[in-house]
Coordinates of N, CA and C and ligand atoms in Angstrom, one line a residue:
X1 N -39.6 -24.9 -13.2 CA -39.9 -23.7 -12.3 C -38.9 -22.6 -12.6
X2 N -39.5 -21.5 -12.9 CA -38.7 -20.5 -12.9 C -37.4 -20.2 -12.0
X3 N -36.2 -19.8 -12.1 CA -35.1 -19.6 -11.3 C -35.4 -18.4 -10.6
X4 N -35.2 -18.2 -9.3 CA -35.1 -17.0 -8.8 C -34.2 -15.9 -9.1
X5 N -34.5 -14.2 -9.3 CA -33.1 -13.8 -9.7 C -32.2 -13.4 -8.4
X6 N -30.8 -13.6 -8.5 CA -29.7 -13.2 -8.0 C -29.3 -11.7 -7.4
X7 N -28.8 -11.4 -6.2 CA -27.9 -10.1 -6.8 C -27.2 -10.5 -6.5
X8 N -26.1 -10.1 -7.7 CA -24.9 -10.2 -7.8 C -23.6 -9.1 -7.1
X9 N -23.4 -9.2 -6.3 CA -22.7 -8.3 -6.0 C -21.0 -8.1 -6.1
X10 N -20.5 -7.2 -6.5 CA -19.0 -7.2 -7.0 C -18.3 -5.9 -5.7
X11 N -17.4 -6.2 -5.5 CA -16.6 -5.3 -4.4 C -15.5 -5.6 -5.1
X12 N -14.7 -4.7 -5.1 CA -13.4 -4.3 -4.7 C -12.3 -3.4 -4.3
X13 N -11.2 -3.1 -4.3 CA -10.9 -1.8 -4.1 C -10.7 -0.9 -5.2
X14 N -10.9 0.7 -4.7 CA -11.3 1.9 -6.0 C -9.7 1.3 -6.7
X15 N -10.4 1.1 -7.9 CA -9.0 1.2 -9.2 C -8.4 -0.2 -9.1
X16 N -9.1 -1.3 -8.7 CA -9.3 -3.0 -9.1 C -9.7 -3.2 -10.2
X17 N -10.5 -2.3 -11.0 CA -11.4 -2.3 -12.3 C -12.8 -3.3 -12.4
X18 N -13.4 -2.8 -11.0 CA -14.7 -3.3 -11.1 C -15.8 -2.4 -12.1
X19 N -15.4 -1.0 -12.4 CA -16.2 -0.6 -13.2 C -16.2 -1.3 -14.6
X20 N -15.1 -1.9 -14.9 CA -14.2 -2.1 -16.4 C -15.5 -3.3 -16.2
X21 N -14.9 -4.3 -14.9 CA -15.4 -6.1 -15.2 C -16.5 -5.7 -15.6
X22 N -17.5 -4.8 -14.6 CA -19.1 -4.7 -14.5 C -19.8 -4.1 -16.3
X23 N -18.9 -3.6 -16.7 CA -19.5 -2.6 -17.8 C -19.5 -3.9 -18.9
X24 N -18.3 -4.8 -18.7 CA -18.1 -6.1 -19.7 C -19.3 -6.9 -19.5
X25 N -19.5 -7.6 -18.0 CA -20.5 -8.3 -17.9 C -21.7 -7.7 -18.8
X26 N -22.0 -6.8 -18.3 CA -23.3 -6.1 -18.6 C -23.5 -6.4 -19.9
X27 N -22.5 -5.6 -20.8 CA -22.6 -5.7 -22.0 C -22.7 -7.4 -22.8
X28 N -22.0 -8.1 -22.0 CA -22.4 -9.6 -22.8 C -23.9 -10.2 -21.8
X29 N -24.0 -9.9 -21.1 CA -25.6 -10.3 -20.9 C -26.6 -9.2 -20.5
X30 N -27.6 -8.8 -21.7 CA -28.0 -8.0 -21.9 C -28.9 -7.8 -21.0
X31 N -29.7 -9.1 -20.5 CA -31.2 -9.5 -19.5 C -30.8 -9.2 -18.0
X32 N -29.5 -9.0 -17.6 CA -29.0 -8.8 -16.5 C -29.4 -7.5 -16.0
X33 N -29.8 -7.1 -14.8 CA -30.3 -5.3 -14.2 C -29.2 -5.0 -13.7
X34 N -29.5 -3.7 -13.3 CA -27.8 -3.1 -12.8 C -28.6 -2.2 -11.9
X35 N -28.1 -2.2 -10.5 CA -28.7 -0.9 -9.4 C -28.3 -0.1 -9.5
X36 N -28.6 1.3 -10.0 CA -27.8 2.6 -9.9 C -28.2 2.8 -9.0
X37 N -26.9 3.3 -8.1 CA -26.7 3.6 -6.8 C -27.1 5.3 -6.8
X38 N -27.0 5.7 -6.0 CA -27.3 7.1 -5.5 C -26.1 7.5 -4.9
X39 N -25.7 8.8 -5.0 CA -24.4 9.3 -4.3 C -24.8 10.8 -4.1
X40 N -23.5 11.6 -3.3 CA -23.4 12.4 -3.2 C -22.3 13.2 -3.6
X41 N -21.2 12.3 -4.3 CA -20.0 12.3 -4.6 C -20.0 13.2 -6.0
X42 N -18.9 13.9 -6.7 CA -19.6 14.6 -8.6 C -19.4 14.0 -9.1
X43 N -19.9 14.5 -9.9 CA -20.3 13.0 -11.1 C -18.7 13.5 -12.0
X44 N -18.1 12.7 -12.3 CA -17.1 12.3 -13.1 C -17.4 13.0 -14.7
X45 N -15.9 13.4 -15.4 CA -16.3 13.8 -17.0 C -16.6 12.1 -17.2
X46 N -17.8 12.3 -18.5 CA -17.8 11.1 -18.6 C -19.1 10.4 -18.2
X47 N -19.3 10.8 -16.9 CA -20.6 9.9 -16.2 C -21.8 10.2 -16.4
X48 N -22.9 9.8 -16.9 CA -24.3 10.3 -17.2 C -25.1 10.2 -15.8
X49 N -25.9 11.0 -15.3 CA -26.8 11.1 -13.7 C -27.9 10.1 -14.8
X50 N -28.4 9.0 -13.5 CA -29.8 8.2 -14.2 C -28.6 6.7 -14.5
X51 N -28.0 7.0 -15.4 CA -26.8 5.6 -16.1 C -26.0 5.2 -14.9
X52 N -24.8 6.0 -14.4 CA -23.4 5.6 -13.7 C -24.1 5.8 -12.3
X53 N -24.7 6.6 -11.8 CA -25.4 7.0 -10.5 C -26.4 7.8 -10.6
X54 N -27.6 8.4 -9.3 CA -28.0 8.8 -9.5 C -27.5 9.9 -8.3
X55 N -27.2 10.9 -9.0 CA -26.2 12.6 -8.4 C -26.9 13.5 -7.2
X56 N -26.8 13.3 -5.8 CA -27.9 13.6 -5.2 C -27.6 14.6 -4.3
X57 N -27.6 16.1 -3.9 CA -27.0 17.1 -3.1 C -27.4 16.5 -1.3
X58 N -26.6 16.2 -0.7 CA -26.4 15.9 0.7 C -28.3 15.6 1.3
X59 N -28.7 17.2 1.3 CA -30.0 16.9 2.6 C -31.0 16.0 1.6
X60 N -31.0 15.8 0.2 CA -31.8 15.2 -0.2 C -31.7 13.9 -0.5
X61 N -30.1 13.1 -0.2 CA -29.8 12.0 -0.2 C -30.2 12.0 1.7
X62 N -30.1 12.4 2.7 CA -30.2 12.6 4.0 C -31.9 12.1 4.4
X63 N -32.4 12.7 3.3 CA -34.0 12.5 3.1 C -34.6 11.0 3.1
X64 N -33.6 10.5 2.3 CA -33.7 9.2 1.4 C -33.6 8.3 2.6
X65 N -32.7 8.6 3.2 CA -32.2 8.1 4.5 C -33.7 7.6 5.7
X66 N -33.6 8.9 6.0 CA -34.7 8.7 7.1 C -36.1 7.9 6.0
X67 N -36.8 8.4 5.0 CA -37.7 7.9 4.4 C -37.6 6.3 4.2
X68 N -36.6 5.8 4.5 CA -36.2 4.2 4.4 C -36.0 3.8 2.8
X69 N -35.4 5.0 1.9 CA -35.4 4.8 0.5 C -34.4 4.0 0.2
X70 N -33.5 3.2 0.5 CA -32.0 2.8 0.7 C -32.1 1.4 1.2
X71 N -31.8 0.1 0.6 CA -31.2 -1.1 1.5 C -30.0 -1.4 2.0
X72 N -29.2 -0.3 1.9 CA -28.2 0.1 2.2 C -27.4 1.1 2.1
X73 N -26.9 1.9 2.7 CA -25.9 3.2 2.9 C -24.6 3.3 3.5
X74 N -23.8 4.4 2.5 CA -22.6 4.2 3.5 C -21.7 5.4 2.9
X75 N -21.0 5.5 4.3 CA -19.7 6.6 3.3 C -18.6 6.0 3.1
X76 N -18.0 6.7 1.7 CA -17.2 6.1 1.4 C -16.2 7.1 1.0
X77 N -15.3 7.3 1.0 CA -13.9 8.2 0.5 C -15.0 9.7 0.4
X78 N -15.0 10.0 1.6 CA -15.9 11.2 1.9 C -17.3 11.3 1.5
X79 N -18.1 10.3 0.9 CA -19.4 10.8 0.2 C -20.2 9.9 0.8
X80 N -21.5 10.0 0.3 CA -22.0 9.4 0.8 C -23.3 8.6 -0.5
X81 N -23.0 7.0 -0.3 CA -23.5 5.9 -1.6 C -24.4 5.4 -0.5
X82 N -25.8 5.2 -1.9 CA -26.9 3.9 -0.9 C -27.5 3.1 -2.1
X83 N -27.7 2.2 -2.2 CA -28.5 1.3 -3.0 C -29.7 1.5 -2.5
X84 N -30.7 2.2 -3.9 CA -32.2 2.6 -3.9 C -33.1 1.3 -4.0
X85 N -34.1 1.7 -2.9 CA -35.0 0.0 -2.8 C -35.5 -0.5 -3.7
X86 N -36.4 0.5 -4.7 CA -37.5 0.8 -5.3 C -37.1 -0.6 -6.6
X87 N -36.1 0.2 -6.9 CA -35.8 -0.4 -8.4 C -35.1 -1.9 -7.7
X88 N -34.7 -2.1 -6.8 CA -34.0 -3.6 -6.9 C -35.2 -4.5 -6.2
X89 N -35.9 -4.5 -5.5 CA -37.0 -4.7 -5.2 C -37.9 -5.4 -6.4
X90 N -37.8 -4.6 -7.6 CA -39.0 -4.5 -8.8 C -38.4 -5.4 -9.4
X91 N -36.8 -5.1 -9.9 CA -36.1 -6.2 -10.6 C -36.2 -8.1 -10.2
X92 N -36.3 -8.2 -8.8 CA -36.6 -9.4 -7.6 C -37.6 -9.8 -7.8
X93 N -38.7 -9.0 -8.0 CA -40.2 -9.6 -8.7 C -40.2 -10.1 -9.7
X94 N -39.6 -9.6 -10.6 CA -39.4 -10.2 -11.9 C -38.8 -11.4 -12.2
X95 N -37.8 -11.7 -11.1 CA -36.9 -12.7 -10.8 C -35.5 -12.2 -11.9
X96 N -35.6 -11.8 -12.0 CA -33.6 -11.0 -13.1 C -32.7 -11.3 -12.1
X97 N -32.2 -11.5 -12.3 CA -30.7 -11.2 -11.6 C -30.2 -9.7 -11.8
X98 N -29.8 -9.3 -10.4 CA -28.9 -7.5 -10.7 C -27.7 -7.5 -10.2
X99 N -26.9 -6.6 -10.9 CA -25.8 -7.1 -10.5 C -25.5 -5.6 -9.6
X100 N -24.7 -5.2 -9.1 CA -24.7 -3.8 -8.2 C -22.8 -4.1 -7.9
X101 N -22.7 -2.3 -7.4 CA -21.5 -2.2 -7.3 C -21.3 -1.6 -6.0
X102 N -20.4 -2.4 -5.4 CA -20.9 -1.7 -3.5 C -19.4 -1.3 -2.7
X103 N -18.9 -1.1 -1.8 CA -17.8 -1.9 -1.0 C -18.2 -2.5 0.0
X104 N -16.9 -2.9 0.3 CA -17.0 -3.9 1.4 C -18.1 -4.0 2.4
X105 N -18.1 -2.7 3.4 CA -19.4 -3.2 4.4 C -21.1 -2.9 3.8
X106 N -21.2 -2.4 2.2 CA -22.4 -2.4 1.8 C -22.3 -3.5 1.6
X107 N -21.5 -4.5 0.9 CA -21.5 -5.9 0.0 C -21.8 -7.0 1.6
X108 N -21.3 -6.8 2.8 CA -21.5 -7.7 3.8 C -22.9 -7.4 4.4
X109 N -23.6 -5.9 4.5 CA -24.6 -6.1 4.6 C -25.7 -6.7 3.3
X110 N -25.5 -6.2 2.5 CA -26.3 -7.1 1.3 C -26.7 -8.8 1.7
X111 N -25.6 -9.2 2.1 CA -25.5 -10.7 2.0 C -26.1 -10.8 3.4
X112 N -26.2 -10.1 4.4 CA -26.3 -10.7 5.6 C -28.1 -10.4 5.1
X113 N -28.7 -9.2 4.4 CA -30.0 -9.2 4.4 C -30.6 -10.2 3.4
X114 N -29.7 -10.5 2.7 CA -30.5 -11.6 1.3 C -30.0 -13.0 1.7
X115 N -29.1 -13.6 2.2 CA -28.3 -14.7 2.3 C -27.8 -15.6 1.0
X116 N -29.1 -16.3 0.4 CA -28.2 -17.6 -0.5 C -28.6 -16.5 -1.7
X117 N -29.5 -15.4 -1.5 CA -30.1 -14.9 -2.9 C -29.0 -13.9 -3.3
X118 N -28.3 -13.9 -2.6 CA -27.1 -12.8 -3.1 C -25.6 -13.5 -3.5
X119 N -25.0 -13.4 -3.9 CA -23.6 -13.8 -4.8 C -22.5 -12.4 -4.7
X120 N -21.4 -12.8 -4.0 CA -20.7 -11.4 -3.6 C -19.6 -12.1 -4.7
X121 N -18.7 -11.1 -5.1 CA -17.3 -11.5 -5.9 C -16.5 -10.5 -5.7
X122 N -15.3 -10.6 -5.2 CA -14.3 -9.8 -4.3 C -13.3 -9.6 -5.9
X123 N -13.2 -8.8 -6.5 CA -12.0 -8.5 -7.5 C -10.9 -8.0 -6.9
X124 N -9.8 -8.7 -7.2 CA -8.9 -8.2 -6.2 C -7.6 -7.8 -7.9
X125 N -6.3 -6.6 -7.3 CA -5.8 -6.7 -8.6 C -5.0 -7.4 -8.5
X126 N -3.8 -7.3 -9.5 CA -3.4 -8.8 -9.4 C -1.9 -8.1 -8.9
X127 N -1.7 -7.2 -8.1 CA -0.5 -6.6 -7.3 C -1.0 -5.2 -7.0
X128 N -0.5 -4.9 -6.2 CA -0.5 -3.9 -5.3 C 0.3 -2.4 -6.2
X129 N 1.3 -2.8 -7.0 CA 1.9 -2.1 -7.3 C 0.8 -2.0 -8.6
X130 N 0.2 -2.8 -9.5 CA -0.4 -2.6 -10.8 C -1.8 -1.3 -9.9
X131 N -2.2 -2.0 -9.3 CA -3.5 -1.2 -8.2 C -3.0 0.4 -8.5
X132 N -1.8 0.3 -7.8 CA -1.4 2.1 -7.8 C -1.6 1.9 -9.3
X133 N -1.0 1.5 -10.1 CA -0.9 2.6 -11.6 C -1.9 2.7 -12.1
X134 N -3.0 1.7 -11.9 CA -4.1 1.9 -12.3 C -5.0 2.9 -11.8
X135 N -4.9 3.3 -10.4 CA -5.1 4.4 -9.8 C -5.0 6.0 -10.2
X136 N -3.9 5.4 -10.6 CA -2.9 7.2 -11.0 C -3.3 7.5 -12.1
X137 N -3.3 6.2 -13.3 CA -3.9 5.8 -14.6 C -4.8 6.7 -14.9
X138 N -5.8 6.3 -13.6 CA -7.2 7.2 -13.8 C -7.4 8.7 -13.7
X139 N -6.8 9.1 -14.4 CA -6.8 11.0 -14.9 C -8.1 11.5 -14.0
X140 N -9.3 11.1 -13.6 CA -10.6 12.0 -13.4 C -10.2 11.8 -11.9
X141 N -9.3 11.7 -11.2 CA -9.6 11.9 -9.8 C -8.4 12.7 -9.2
X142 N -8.2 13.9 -8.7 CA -7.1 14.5 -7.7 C -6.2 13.7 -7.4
X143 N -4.7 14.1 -7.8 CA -3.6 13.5 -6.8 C -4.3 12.9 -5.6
X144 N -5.0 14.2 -4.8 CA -5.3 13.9 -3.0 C -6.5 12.7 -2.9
X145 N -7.1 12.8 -4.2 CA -8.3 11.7 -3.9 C -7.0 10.4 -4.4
X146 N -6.6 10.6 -5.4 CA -6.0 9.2 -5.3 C -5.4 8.6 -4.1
X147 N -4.4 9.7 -3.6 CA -4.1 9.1 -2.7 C -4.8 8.4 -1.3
X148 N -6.0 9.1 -1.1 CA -6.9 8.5 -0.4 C -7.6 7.2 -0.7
X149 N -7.9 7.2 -1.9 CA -8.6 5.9 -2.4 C -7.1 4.5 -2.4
X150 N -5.8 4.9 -3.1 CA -5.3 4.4 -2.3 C -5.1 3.4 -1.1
X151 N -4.8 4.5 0.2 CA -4.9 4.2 1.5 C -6.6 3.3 1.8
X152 N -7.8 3.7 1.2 CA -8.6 2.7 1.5 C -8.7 1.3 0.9
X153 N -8.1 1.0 -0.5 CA -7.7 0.2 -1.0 C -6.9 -1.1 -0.2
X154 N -5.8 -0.4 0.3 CA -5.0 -1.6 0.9 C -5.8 -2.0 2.0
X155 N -6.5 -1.2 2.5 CA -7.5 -1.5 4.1 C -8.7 -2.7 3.2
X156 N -9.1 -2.4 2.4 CA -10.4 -3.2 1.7 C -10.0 -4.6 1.5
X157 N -8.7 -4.3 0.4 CA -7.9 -5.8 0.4 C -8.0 -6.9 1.3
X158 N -7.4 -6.6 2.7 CA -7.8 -7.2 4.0 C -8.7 -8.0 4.0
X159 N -10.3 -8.1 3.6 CA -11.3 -8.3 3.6 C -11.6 -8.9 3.1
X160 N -10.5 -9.5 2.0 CA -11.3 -10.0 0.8 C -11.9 -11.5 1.0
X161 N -11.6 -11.9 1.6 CA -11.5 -13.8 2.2 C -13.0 -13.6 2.5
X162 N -13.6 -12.3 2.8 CA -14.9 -12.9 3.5 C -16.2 -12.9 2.5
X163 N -15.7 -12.9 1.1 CA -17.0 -12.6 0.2 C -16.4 -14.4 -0.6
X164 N -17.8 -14.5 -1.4 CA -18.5 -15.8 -1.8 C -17.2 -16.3 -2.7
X165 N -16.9 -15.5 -3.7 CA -15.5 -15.9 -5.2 C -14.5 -14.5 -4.6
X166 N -13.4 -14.9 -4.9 CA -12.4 -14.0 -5.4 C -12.1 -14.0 -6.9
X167 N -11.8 -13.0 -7.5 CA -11.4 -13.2 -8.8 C -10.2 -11.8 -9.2
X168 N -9.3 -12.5 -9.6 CA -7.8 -11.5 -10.1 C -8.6 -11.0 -11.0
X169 N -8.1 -9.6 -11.4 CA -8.5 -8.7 -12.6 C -7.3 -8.6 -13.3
X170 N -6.7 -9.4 -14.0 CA -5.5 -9.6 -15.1 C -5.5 -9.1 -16.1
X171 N -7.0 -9.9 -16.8 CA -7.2 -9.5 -17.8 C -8.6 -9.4 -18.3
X172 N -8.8 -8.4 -18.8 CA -10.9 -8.3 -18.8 C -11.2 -9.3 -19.0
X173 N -11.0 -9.6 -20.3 CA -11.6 -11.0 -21.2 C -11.5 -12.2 -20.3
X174 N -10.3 -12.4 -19.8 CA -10.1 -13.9 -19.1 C -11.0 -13.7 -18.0
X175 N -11.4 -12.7 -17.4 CA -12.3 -12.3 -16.2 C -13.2 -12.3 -16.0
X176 N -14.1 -12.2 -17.3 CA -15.5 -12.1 -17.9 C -15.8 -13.4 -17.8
X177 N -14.4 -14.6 -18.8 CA -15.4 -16.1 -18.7 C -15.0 -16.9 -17.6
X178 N -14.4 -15.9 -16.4 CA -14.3 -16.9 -14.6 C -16.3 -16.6 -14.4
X179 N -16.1 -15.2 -14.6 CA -17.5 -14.7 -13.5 C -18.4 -15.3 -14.2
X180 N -18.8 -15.7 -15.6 CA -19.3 -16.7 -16.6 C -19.6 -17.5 -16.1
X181 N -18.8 -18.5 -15.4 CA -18.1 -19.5 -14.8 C -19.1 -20.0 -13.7
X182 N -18.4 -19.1 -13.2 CA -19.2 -18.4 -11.5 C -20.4 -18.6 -11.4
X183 N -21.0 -17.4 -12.4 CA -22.6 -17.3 -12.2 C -23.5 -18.3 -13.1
X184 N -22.5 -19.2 -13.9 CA -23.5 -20.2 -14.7 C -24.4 -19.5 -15.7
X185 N -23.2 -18.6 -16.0 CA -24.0 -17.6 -17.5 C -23.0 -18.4 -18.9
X186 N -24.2 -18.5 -19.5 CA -23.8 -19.2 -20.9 C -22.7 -18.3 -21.8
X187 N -21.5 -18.8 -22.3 CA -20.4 -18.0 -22.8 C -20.8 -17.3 -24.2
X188 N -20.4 -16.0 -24.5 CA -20.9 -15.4 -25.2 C -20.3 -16.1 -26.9
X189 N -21.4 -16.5 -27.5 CA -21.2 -17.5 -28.6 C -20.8 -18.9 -29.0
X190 N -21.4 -18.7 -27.5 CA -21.0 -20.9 -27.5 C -22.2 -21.4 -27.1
X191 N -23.3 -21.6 -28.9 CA -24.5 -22.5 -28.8 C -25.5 -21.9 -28.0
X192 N -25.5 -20.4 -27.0 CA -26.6 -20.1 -27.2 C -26.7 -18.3 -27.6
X193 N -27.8 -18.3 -28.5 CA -28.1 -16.7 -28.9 C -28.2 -15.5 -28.5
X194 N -28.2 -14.3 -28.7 CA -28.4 -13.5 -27.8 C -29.4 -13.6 -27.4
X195 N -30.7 -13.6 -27.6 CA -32.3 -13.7 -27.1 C -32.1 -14.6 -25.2
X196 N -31.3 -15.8 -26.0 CA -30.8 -16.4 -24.2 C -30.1 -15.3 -23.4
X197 N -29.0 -14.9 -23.7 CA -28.3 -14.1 -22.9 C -29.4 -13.1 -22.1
X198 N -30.2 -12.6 -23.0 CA -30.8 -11.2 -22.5 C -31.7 -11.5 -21.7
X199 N -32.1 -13.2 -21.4 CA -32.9 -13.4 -20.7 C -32.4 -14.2 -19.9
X200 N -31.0 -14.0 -19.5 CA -30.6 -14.3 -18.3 C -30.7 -13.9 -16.8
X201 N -30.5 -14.9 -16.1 CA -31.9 -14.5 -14.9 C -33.1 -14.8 -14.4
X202 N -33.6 -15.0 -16.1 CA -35.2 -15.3 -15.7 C -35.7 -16.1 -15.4
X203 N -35.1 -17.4 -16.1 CA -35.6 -18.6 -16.1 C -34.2 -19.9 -15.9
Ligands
ADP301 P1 -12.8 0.8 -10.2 O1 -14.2 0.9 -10.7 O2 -12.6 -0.5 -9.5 O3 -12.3 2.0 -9.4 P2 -12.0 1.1 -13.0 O4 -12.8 0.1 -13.7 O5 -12.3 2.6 -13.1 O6 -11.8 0.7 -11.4 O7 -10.4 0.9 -13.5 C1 -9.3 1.7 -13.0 C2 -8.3 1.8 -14.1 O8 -7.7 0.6 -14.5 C3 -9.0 2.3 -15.4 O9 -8.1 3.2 -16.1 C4 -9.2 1.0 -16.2 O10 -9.2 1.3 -17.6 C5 -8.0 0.2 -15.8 N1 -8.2 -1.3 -15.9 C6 -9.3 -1.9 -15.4 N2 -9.2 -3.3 -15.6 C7 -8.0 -3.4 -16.2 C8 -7.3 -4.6 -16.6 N3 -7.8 -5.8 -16.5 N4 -6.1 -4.4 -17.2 C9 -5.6 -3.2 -17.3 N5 -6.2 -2.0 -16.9 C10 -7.4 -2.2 -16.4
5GP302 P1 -16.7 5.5 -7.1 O1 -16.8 6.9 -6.4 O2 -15.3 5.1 -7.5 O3 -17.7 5.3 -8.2 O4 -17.2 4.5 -5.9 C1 -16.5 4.5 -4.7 C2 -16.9 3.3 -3.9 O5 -18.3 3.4 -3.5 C3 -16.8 2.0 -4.7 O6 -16.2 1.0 -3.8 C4 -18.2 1.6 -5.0 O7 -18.4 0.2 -5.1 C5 -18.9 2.1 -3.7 N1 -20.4 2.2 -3.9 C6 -21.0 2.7 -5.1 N2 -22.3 2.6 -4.9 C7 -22.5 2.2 -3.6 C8 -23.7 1.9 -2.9 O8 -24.8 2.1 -3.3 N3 -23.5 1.5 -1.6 C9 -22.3 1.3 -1.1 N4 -22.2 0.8 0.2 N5 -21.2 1.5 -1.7 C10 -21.3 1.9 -3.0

């Protein structure tokens, strides 16, 4: 019998390197979907609208809102993010697994709306002090936003006990084959092919 697919959901705080983990996963299992989120936030040098998010000016993300376009919404470090129904919905039929990138009270409502079908993973970094440099690290955001993301950061941390795995972000690679681990995804070159990988989820 076919496996149902998953969503996988990952939180943690801005500049834990959940974009880094999520971009690794992705790339070793190809069959896995990914929710681009919607924002209202700018798009970053660097970020493609459609790929990283989908770039949305206030009343027309507002729109989305009331039309029930959204299984979830929320502001976050002034903007405002929602996970689009449409495409994760379509992915669920299929049965794929998706993996999506949320915080904290999107990732608790997720789970409270899907229960066993959803999989949360709290990346936490592996100090407080590495967190900042990694923060600062990140050249595409304002002193003032860093410092804000920051201040939400240590608030997020708090939290972390209440999602499914925790996992340190130490080191990509070693972090790739925990969530591996985790999700019961076959290790990239151990006995099975890519063709498996990319059809992970399905079956
Ligand atoms: P987030 O999406 O959680 O805000 P990013 O993935 O953008 O975080 O990572 C923040 C910064 O930390 C980036 O400059 C990234 O290259 C770096 N980084 C991420 N993971 C690691 C790691 N395991 N070791 C060292 N640096 C990392
Ligand atoms: P960033 O601006 O760094 O890309 O993301 C900021 C925060 O918003 C991150 O914690 C990210 O996980 C969260 N986020 C991104 N998309 C969504 C979404 O669709 N819903 C919710 N609730 N949070 C999101």
């Amino acid at each position: 019998m076919p496996r149902r697919g998953r969503l996988i959901v990952f939180v943690a705080p801005s500049g834990a390197g959940k974009t880094s983990v999520i971009r690794l996963v992705r790339s070793r299992h190809g069959g896995v979907a990914y929710s681009v989120s919607c924002t209202t936030r700018p798009m970053r040098p660097g970020e493609v609208d459609g790929r990283d998010y989908r770039f949305l000016d206030e009343p027309t993300f507002r729109r989305g809102i009331d039309d029930g376009r959204f299984v979830e919404w929320a502001e976050v470090h002034g903007h405002l993010y929602g996970t689009p129904r449409e495409p994760l919905d379509e992915a669920l039929e299929q049965d794929r697994d998706v993996l999506l990138d949320l915080d904290v009270a999107g990732s608790l409502r997720l789970k409270e709306l899907y229960r066993d079908r959803a999989v949360t993973v709290f990346l936490s970094p592996p100090s407080v002090d590495e967190l900042e440099r990694r923060l600062l690290g990140r050249a595409t955001d304002s002193p003032e936003v860093q410092r804000l993301r920051l201040r939400n950061a240590l608030k997020e941390m708090t939290f972390r006990d209440r999602f499914d795995f925790q996992v340190v972000n130490d080191d990509l690679e070693r972090v790739c084959r925990e969530i591996d681990g985790i999700l019961g995804f076959a290790p990239r070159g151990e006995g099975r092919g890519k063709q498996q990988d990319e059809g992970a989820g399905r079956s």
